[in-house]
XYZ file of C-alpha atoms in Angstrom:
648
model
C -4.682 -5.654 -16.577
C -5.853 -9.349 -15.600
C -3.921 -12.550 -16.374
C -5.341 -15.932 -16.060
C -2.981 -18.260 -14.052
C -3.511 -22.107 -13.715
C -1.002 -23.802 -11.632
C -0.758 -24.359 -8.046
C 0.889 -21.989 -5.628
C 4.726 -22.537 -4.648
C 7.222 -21.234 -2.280
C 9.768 -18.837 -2.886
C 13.439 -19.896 -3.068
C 14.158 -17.189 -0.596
C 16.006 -15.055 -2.842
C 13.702 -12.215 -2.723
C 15.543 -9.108 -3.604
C 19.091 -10.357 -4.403
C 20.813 -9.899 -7.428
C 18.681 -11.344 -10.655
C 20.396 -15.283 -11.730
C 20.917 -16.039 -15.181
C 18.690 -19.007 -15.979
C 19.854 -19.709 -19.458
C 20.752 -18.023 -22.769
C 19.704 -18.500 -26.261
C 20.049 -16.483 -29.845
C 17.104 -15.394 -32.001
C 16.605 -17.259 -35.063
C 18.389 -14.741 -37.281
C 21.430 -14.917 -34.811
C 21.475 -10.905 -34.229
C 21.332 -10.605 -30.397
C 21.358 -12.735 -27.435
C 18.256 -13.257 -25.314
C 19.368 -13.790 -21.716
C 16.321 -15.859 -19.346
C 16.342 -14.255 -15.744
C 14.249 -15.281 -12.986
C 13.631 -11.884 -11.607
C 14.649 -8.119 -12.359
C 14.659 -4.369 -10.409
C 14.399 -1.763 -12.407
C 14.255 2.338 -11.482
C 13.172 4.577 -13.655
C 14.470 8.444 -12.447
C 14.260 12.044 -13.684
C 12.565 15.203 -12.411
C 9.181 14.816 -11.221
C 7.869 16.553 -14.347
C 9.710 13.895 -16.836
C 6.806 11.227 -16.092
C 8.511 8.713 -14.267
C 5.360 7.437 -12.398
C 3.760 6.762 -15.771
C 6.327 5.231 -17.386
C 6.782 3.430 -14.349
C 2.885 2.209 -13.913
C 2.741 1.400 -17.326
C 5.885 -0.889 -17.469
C 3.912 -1.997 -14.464
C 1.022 -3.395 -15.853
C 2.351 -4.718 -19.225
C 4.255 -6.819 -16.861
C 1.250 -7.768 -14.667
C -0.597 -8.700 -17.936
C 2.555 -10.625 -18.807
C 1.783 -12.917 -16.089
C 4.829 -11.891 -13.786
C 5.026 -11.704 -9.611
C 5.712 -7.809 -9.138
C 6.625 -5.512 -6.340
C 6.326 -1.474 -6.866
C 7.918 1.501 -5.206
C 7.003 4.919 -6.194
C 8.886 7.722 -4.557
C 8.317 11.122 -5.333
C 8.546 14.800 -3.985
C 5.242 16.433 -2.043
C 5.867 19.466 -3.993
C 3.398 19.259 -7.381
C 6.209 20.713 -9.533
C 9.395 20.456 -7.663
C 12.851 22.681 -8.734
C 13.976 21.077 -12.137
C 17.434 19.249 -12.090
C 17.490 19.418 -8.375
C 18.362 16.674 -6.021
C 15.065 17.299 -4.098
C 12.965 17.378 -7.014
C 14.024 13.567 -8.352
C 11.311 11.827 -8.503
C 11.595 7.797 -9.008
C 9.748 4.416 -10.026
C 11.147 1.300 -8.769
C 9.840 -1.988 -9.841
C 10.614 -5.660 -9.018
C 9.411 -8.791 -11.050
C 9.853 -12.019 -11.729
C 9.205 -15.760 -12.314
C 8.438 -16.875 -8.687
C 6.841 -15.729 -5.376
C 8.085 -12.480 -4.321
C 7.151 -10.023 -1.448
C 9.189 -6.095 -2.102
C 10.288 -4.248 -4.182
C 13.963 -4.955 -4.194
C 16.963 -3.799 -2.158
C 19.078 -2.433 -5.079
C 18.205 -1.645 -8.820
C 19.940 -4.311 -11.391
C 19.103 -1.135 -14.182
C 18.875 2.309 -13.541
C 17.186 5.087 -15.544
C 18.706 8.190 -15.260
C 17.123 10.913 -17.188
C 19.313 13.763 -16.132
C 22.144 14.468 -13.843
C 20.526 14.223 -10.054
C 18.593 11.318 -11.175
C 22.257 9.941 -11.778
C 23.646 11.381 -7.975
C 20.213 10.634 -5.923
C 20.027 6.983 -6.831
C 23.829 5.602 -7.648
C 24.403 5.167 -4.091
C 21.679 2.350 -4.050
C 22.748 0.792 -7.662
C 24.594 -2.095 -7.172
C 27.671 -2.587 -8.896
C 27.596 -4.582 -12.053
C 24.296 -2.822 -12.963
C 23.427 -1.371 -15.661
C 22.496 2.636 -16.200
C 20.690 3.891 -19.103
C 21.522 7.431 -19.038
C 19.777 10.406 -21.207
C 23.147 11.780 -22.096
C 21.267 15.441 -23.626
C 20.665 16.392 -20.218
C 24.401 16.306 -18.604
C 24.788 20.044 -19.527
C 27.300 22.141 -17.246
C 24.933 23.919 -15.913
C 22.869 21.004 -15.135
C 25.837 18.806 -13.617
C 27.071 22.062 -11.654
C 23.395 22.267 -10.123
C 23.627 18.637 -8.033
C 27.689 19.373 -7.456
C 29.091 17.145 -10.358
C 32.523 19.116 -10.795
C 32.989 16.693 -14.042
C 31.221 14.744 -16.032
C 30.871 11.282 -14.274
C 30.053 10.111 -17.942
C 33.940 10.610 -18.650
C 35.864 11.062 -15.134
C 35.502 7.375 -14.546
C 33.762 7.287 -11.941
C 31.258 4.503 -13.360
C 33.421 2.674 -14.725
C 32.753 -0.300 -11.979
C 28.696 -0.121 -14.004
C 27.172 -0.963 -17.499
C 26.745 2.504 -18.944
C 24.436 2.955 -21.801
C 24.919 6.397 -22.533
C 21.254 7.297 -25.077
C 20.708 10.707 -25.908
C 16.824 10.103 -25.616
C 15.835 13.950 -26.226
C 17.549 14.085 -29.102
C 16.078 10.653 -30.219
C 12.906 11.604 -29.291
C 12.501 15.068 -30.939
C 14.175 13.009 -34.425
C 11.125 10.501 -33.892
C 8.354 12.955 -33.615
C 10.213 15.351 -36.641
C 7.056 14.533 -38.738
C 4.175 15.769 -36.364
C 3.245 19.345 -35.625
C 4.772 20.041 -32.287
C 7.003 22.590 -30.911
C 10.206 20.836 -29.829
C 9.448 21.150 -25.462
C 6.281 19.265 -26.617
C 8.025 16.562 -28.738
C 10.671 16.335 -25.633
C 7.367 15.474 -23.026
C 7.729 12.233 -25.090
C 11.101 10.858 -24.014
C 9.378 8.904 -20.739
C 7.823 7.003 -23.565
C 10.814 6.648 -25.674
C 12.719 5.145 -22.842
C 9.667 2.911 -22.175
C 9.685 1.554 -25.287
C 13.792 0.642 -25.157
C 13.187 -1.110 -21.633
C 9.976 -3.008 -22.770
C 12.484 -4.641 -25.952
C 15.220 -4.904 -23.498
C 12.657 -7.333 -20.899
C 10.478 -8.469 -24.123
C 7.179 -6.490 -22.247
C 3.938 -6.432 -24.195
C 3.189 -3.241 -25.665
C -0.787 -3.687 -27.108
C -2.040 -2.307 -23.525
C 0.384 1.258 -23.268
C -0.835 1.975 -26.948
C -4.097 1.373 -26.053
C -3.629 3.455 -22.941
C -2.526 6.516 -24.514
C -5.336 6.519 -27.005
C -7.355 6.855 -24.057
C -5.614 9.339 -22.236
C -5.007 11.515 -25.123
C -8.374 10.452 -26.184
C -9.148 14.008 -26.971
C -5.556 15.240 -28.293
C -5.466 12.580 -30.994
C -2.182 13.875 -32.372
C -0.529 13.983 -28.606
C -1.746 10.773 -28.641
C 0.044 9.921 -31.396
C 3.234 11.152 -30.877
C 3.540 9.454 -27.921
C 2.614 6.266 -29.848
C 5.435 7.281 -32.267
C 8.226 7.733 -29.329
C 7.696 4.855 -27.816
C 7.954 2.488 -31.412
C 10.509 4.567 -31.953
C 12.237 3.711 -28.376
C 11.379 -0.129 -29.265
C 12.885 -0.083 -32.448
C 16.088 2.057 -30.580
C 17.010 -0.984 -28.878
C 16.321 -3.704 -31.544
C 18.827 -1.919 -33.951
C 21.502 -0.391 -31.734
C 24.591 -1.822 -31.821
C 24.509 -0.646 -27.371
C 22.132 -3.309 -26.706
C 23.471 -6.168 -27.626
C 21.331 -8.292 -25.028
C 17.672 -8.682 -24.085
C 16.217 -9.790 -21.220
C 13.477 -12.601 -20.291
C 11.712 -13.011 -17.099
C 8.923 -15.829 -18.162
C 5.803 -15.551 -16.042
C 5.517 -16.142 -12.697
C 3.331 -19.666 -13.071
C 3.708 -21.386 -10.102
C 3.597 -18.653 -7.542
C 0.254 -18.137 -7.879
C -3.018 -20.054 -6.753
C -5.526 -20.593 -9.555
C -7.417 -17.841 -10.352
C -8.106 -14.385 -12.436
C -5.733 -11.970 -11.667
C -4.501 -8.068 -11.801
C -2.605 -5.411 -10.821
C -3.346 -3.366 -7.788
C -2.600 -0.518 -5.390
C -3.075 -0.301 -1.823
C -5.390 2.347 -1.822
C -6.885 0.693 -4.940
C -7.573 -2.205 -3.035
C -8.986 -0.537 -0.377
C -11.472 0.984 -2.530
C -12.570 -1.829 -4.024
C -12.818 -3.401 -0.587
C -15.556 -0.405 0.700
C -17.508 -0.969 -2.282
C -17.579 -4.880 -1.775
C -17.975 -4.328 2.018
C -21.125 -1.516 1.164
C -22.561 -4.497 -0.917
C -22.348 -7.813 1.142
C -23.712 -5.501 3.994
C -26.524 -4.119 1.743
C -25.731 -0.713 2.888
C -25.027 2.214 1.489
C -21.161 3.064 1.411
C -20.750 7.051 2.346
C -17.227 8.353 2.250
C -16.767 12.210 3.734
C -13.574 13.301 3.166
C -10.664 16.151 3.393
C -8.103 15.472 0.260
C -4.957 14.723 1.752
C -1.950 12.692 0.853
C -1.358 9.896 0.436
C -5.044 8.961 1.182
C -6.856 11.348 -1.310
C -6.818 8.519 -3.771
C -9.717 6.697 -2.563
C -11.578 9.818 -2.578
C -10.999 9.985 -6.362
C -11.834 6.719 -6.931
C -14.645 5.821 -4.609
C -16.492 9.050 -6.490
C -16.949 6.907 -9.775
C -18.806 4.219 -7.874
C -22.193 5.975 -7.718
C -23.564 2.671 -9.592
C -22.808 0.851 -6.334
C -24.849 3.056 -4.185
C -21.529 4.859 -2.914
C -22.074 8.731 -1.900
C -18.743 10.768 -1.832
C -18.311 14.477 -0.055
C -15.248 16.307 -0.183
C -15.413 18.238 2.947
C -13.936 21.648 3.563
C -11.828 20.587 6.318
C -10.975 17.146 8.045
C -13.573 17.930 11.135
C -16.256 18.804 8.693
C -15.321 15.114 6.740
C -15.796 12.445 9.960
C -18.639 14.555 11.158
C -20.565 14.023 7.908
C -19.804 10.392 7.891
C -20.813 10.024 11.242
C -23.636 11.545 10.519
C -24.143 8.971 7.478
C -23.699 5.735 10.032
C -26.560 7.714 11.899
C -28.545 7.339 9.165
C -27.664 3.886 8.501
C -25.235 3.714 6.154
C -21.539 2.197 5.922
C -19.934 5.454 6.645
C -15.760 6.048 5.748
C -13.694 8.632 6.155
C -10.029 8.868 5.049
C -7.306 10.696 6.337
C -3.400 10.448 7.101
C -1.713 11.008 10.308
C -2.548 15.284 10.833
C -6.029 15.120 9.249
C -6.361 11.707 12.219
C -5.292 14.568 15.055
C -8.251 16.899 13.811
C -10.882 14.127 13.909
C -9.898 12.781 17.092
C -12.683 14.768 19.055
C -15.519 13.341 16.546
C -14.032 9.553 16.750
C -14.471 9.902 20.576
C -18.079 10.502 19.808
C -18.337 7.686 17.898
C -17.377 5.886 20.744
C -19.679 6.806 22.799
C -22.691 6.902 20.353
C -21.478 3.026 19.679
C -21.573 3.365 16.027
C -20.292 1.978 13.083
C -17.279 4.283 11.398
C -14.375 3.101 9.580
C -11.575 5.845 10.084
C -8.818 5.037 7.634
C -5.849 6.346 8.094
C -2.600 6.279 5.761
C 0.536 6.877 7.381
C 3.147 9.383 6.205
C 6.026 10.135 7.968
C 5.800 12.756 10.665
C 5.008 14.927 12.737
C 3.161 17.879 11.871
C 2.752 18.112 8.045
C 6.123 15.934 8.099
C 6.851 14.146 4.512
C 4.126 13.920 2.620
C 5.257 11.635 0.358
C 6.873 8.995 2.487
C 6.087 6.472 4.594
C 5.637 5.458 7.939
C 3.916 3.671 10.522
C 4.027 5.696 13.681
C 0.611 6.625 14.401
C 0.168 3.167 16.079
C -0.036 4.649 19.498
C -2.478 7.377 18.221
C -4.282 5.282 16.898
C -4.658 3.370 20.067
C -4.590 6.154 22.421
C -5.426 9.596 20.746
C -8.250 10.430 22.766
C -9.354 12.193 25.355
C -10.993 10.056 28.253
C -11.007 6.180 27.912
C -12.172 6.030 24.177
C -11.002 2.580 23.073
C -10.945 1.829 19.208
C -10.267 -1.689 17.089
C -7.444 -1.311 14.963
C -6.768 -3.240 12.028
C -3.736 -3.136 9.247
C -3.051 -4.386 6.143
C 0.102 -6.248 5.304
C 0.772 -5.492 1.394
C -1.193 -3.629 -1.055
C -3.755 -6.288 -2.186
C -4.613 -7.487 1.056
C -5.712 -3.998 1.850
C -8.908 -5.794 0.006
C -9.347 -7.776 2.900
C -8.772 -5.763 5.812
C -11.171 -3.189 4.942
C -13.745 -6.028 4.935
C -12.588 -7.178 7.957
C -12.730 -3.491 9.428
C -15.969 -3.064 8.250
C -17.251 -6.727 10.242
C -16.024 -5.380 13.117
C -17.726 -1.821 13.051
C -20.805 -3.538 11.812
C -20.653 -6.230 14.604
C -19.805 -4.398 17.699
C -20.968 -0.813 16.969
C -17.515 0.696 17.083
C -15.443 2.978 14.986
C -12.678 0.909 13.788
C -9.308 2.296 13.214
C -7.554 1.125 9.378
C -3.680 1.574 9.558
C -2.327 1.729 5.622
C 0.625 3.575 4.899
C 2.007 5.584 2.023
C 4.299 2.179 0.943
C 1.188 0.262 0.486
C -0.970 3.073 -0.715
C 1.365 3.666 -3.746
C 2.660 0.273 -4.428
C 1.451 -2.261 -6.285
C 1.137 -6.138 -6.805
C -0.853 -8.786 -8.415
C -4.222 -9.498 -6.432
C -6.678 -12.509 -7.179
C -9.861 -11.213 -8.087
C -12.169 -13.017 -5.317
C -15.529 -15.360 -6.214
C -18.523 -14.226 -4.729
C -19.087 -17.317 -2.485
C -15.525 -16.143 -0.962
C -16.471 -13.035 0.582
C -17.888 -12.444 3.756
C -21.814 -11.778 5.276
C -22.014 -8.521 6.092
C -25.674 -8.372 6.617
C -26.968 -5.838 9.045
C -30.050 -5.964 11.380
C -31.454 -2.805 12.107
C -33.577 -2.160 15.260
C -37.565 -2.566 14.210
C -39.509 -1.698 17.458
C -39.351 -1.917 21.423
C -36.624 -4.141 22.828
C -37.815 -3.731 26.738
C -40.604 -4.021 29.069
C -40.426 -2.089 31.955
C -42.217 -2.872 35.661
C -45.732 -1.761 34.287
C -45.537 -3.975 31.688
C -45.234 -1.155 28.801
C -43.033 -1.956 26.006
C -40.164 1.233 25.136
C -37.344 1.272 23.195
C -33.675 0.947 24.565
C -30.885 2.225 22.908
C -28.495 0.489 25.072
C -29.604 -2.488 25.688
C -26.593 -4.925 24.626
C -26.347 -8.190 22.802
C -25.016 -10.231 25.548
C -22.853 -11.880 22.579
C -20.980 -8.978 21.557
C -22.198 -6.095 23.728
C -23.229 -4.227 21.128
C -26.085 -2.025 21.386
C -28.700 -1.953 18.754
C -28.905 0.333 15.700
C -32.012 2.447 15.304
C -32.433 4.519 11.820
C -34.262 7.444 12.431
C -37.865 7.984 11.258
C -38.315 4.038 12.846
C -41.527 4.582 14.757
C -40.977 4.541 18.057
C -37.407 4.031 17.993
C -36.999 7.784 19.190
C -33.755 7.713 21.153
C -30.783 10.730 22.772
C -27.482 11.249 20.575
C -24.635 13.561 21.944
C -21.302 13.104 23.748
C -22.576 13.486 27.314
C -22.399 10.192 29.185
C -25.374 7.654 28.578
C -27.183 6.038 31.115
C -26.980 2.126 30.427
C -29.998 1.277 28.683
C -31.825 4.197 27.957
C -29.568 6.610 26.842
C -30.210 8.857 28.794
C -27.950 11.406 29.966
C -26.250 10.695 33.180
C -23.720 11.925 35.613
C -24.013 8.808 38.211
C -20.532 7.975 39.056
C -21.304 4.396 39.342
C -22.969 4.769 35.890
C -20.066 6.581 33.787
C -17.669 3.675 35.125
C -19.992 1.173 34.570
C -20.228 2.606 31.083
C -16.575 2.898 30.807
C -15.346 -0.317 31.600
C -18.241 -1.769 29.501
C -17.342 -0.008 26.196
C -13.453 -1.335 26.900
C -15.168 -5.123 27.245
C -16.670 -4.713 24.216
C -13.302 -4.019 22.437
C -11.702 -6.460 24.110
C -13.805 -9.420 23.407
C -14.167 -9.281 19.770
C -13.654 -11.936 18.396
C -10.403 -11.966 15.909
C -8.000 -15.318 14.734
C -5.189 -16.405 16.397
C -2.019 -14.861 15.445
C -0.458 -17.547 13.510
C 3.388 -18.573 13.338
C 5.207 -20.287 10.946
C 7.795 -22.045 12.054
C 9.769 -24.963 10.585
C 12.421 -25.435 12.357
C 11.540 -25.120 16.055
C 13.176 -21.391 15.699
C 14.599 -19.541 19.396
C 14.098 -16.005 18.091
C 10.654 -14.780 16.496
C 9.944 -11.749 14.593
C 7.044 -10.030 15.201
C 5.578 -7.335 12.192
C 2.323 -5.473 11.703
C 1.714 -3.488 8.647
C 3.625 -3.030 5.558
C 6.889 -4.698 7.351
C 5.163 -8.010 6.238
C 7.044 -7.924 2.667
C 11.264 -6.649 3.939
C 10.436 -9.402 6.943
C 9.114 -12.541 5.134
C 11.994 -11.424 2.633
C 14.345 -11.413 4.944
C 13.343 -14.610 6.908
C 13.742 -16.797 3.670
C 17.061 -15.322 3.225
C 18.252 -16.837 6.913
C 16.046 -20.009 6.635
C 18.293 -20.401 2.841
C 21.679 -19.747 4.736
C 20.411 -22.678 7.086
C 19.360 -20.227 10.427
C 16.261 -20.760 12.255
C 13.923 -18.124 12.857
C 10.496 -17.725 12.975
C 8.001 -15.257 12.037
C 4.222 -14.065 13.336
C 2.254 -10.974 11.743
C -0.404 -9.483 13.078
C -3.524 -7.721 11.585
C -5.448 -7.154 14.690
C -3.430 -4.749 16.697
C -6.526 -3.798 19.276
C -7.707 -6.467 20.526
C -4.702 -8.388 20.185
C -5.211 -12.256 19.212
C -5.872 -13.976 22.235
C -2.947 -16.385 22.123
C -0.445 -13.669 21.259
C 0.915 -13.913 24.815
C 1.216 -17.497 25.260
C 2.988 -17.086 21.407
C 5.464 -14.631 22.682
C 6.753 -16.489 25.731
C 7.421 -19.672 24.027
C 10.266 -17.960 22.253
C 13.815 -16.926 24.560
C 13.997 -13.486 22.323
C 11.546 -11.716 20.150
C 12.726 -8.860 17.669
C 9.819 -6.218 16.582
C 10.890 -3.896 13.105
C 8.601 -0.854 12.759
C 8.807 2.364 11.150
C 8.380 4.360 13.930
C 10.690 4.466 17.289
C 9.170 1.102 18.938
C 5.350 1.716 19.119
C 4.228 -1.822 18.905
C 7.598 -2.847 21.098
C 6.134 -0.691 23.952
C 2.832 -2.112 23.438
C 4.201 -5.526 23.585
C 6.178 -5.003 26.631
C 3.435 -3.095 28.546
C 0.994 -5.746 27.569
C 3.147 -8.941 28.164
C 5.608 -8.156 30.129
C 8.180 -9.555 27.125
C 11.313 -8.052 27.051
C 11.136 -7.433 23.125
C 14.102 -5.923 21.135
C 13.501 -3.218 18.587
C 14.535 -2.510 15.497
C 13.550 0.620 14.444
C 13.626 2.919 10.770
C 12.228 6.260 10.216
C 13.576 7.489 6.900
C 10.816 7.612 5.046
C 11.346 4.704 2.984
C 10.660 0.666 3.468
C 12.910 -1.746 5.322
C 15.441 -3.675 2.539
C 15.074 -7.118 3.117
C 19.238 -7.837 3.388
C 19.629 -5.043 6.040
C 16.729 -6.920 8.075
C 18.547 -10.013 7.783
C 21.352 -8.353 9.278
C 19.761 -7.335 12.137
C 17.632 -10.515 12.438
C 20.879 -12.864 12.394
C 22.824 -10.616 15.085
C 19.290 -11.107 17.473
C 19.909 -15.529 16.512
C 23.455 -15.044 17.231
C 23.643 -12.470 20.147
């Protein structure tokens, strides 16, 4: 979905996260129900991970992104593809966060809850504030079905939600009445209460509904009566709430106007994003983009969608293992192409042998990696960011690598453009750090002019580049640009430009292969300069208030921390806040940054990666605060922990 927006960009009021305000009140002209203005909303929508949640969830998504609102996503959801039914493990959720202004996550706490069974109830209430209200699916709190997740009663009737909103709906039931009139078995007609309950929510927040109709004609393109019925549920869900006597409020959150810069805009993924920026990368390079691949969560979707690209030149090849994917791409950058592969942490273990001979072939590879937690196979589904110090170190020998990360999912856009400069540049594999919160979740992203994106033209190697003693002109393969170090890039079949690849050591300049001692660490060191002088911005830090205490982030941290930094700046505490994107080499003025500060506070998910890196580096005594549950920082517990670092 794309939305126009026209007015110029504004900060936040630093309540990103907190409970939604009431920003007026008014009745419709018939003087039925009461339509309530908010300036923001969090809604989750629950069940079992067969019940559709992530649909329901995406496509509340973009009605509201065509609406015009700032949004925030958080899909969470089991690794198994069918999880036990009714079981706490198998809950699968969709949580979403808009509003009228600037904001950077998801939310701390629901304001509504969708519970479409029993331990979609018991695996969220903990985080649902209270006050808030719960739409529960009251066909599904069976005995049997309550007994399963531990509920000894009812806790529809035992009272003990009686500090919430409860809107008990018996959506199966309302469902299988709406779809009476088509030909389907009654476990079909039930498939349809996701959209039943979309349709009640999208009254309830006054969401568009033109684009989900027109989405499940196209799904069901080829099942026009599923298509229909789903159609039919979700009228049928709109009409539920416009009628009920339950609902006797609606919600509206008016479009986000002034948080945005002028532009065309839509909805986006992280790993959307990052597609989108390989493509755009392939074409200001004028290269072809080759992605080889293992599938792999939560990184196989840019397989999937990179393969519909072949109108951009892009090549796709879904390896049989993850060894068998980087050595095909670096193959590809061989041949002269932008060459990808994708991975997540294990599938980065495997092709740690084959990015060490990229390193020492000096050429370009972007190895993208999205985090899930760990180790070993770990959680598939969840997030993480703790393969920072693979990442930087996973290698055998002294195999150094640029590493890049994204901070939210549309500026993964960006840093895979700037991840593919730097490959192109310096002749180096280049390390992208996403993770799974990123990957999955969504936001509004401006779709960029042409005239904003960046030269990525490449000049390949044409003929000799060195005259030796006798005056003969040959070909060196390592012969540096004294700018950047890099060494040129030959395509083969270039006449002439016949040259050694492998992984045993290179003799400077000709390639050769060489066991000198005074070679191999002349080589060594000089691949590490290389890295290190690349040329990336200064790490920059805002500020206002001539702050004591900074907090560092990389990664996806970027939304929980600027969250919680307007929080403290609003309650009238100074802090101050740098973010880096380049975590190898690190901005040159990172140190000098550090020390002007008397305490520095680092939140990862991991145990302290970048902390260690910090400290090693910089000698800066830098506190951690560290989370490794699987799930993003909230923005108030941050605040927390930032304000006992200002006041300890």
């Amino acid at each position: 979905m794309t939305s126009q927006v026209s007015s110029p960009a504004e900060q936040a009021d630093g309540t990103d996260g907190a409970d939604a305000a009431v920003v007026g009140e008014q009745r419709k002209p018939d003087g039925t129900k009461d339509v309530r203005r908010l300036d923001r909303v969090i809604i989750r929508f629950a069940g079992d991970s067969g019940d559709g949640m992530q649909l329901t969830g995406d496509r509340f998504t973009s009605e509201t992104a065509s609406f015009g609102n700032d949004l925030s996503t958080l899909p969470n959801f089991p690794a198994e593809i069918r999880a036990p039914a009714g079981t706490l493990p198998g809950v699968s959720s969709f949580q979403l966060h808009f509003a009228d202004h600037d904001i950077l996550t998801p939310g701390d706490a629901p304001n509504v809850l969708v519970a479409m069974n029993p331990a979609a109830l018991k695996a969220n209430i903990g985080d649902v504030p209270r006050g808030a209200e719960i739409i529960v699916n009251t066909d599904e709190f069976t005995k049997r079905a309550m007994q399963k997740v531990g509920y000894a009663a009812s806790p529809l009737e035992d009272g003990s939600l009686d500090g919430y909103q409860i809107h008990p709906v018996p959506l199966t039931t309302l469902t299988v009445e709406a779809l009476k009139d088509f030909d389907l078995t009654r476990k079909e007609a039930e498939r349809s209460k996701n959209m039943f309950a979309l349709g009640l929510l999208s009254w309830m927040y006054h969401r568009p509904t033109e684009g989900t109709e027109k989405f499940l004609k196209s799904k069901f393109a080829k099942k026009p009566d599923i298509a229909a019925a789903n159609i039919a549920a979700f009228r049928a869900g709109w009409n539920f709430g416009e009628t009920t006597e339950d609902f006797a409020v609606s919600y509206e959150v008016a479009p986000a106007a002034k948080a945005f810069p002028v532009g065309t805009y839509r909805n986006i993924s992280g790993n959307l994003a990052l597609s989108y920026g390989l493509v755009t990368a392939s074409r200001q390079a004028d290269l072809p983009l080759f992605l080889g691949s293992y599938p792999i969560t939560p990184a196989s979707d840019i397989l999937h969608e990179l393969s519909k690209h072949k109108n951009f030149g892009v090549r796709t090849f879904q390896a049989e293992d993850e060894i068998a994917g980087i050595g095909a791409a670096l193959g590809a950058a061989f041949g002269g192409s932008l060459a990808v592969t994708t991975t997540s942490g294990p599938g980065v273990a495997l092709k740690s042998e084959t990015i060490g001979l990229a390193v020492s072939l000096e050429l370009p590879l972007l190895v993208i990696d999205i985090q899930r937690g760990g180790p070993s196979t770990g959680l598939p589904t969840k997030t993480e960011q703790a393969d920072l110090l693979q990442a930087m170190f996973g290698r055998n020998g002294e195999a150094p690598v640029p590493i890049v990360a994204p901070r939210t999912p549309a500026d993964c856009f960006d840093a895979a453009l700037e991840a593919a400069r730097i490959a192109l540049v310096y002749r180096t594999p280049v390390m992208l750090l996403s993770d799974g919160y990123l990957a999955n979740g969504s936001e509004p992203w401006r779709i960029p002019e042409l005239d904003e994106l960046p030269d990525l033209t490449v000049q390949f190697a044409q003929g000799p580049n060195h005259t030796l003693e006798d005056g003969s002109e040959v070909f060196w393969p390592y012969k540096r640009d004294p700018q950047t170090l890099a060494r040129p890039w030959a395509v083969p079949g270039t006449p002439g430009l016949e040259h050694r690849i492998g992984g045993i050591e290179k003799q400077d300049g000709t390639g050769n292969i060489s066991y000198d001692p005074a070679n191999h660490d002349f080589m060594v060191r000089t691949r590490q300069a290389k890295i290190d002088g690349i040329d990336v911005p200064d790490v920059e830090v805002d500020d206002p208030h001539e702050a004591r205490t900074l907090v560092l982030g990389w990664g996806s941290t970027y939304g929980p921390i600027t969250a919680a930094v307007r929080r403290l700046r609003a309650a009238g505490e100074p802090i101050a806040q740098a973010h880096l994107r380049h975590l190898n080499p690190f901005p040159k003025n990172l140190g000098a940054v550090l020390k002007a500060y008397d305490k520095v506070v680092i939140p990862e998910m991991n145990l302290g990666q970048l902390a260690t890196l910090i400290r090693a580096r910089y000698l800066v005594d830098a506190h951690s605060y560290n989370q490794v549950n699987g799930m993003p920082f909230k923005a108030e517990q941050l605040a927390s922990a930032l304000k006992e670092a200002i006041d300890g």
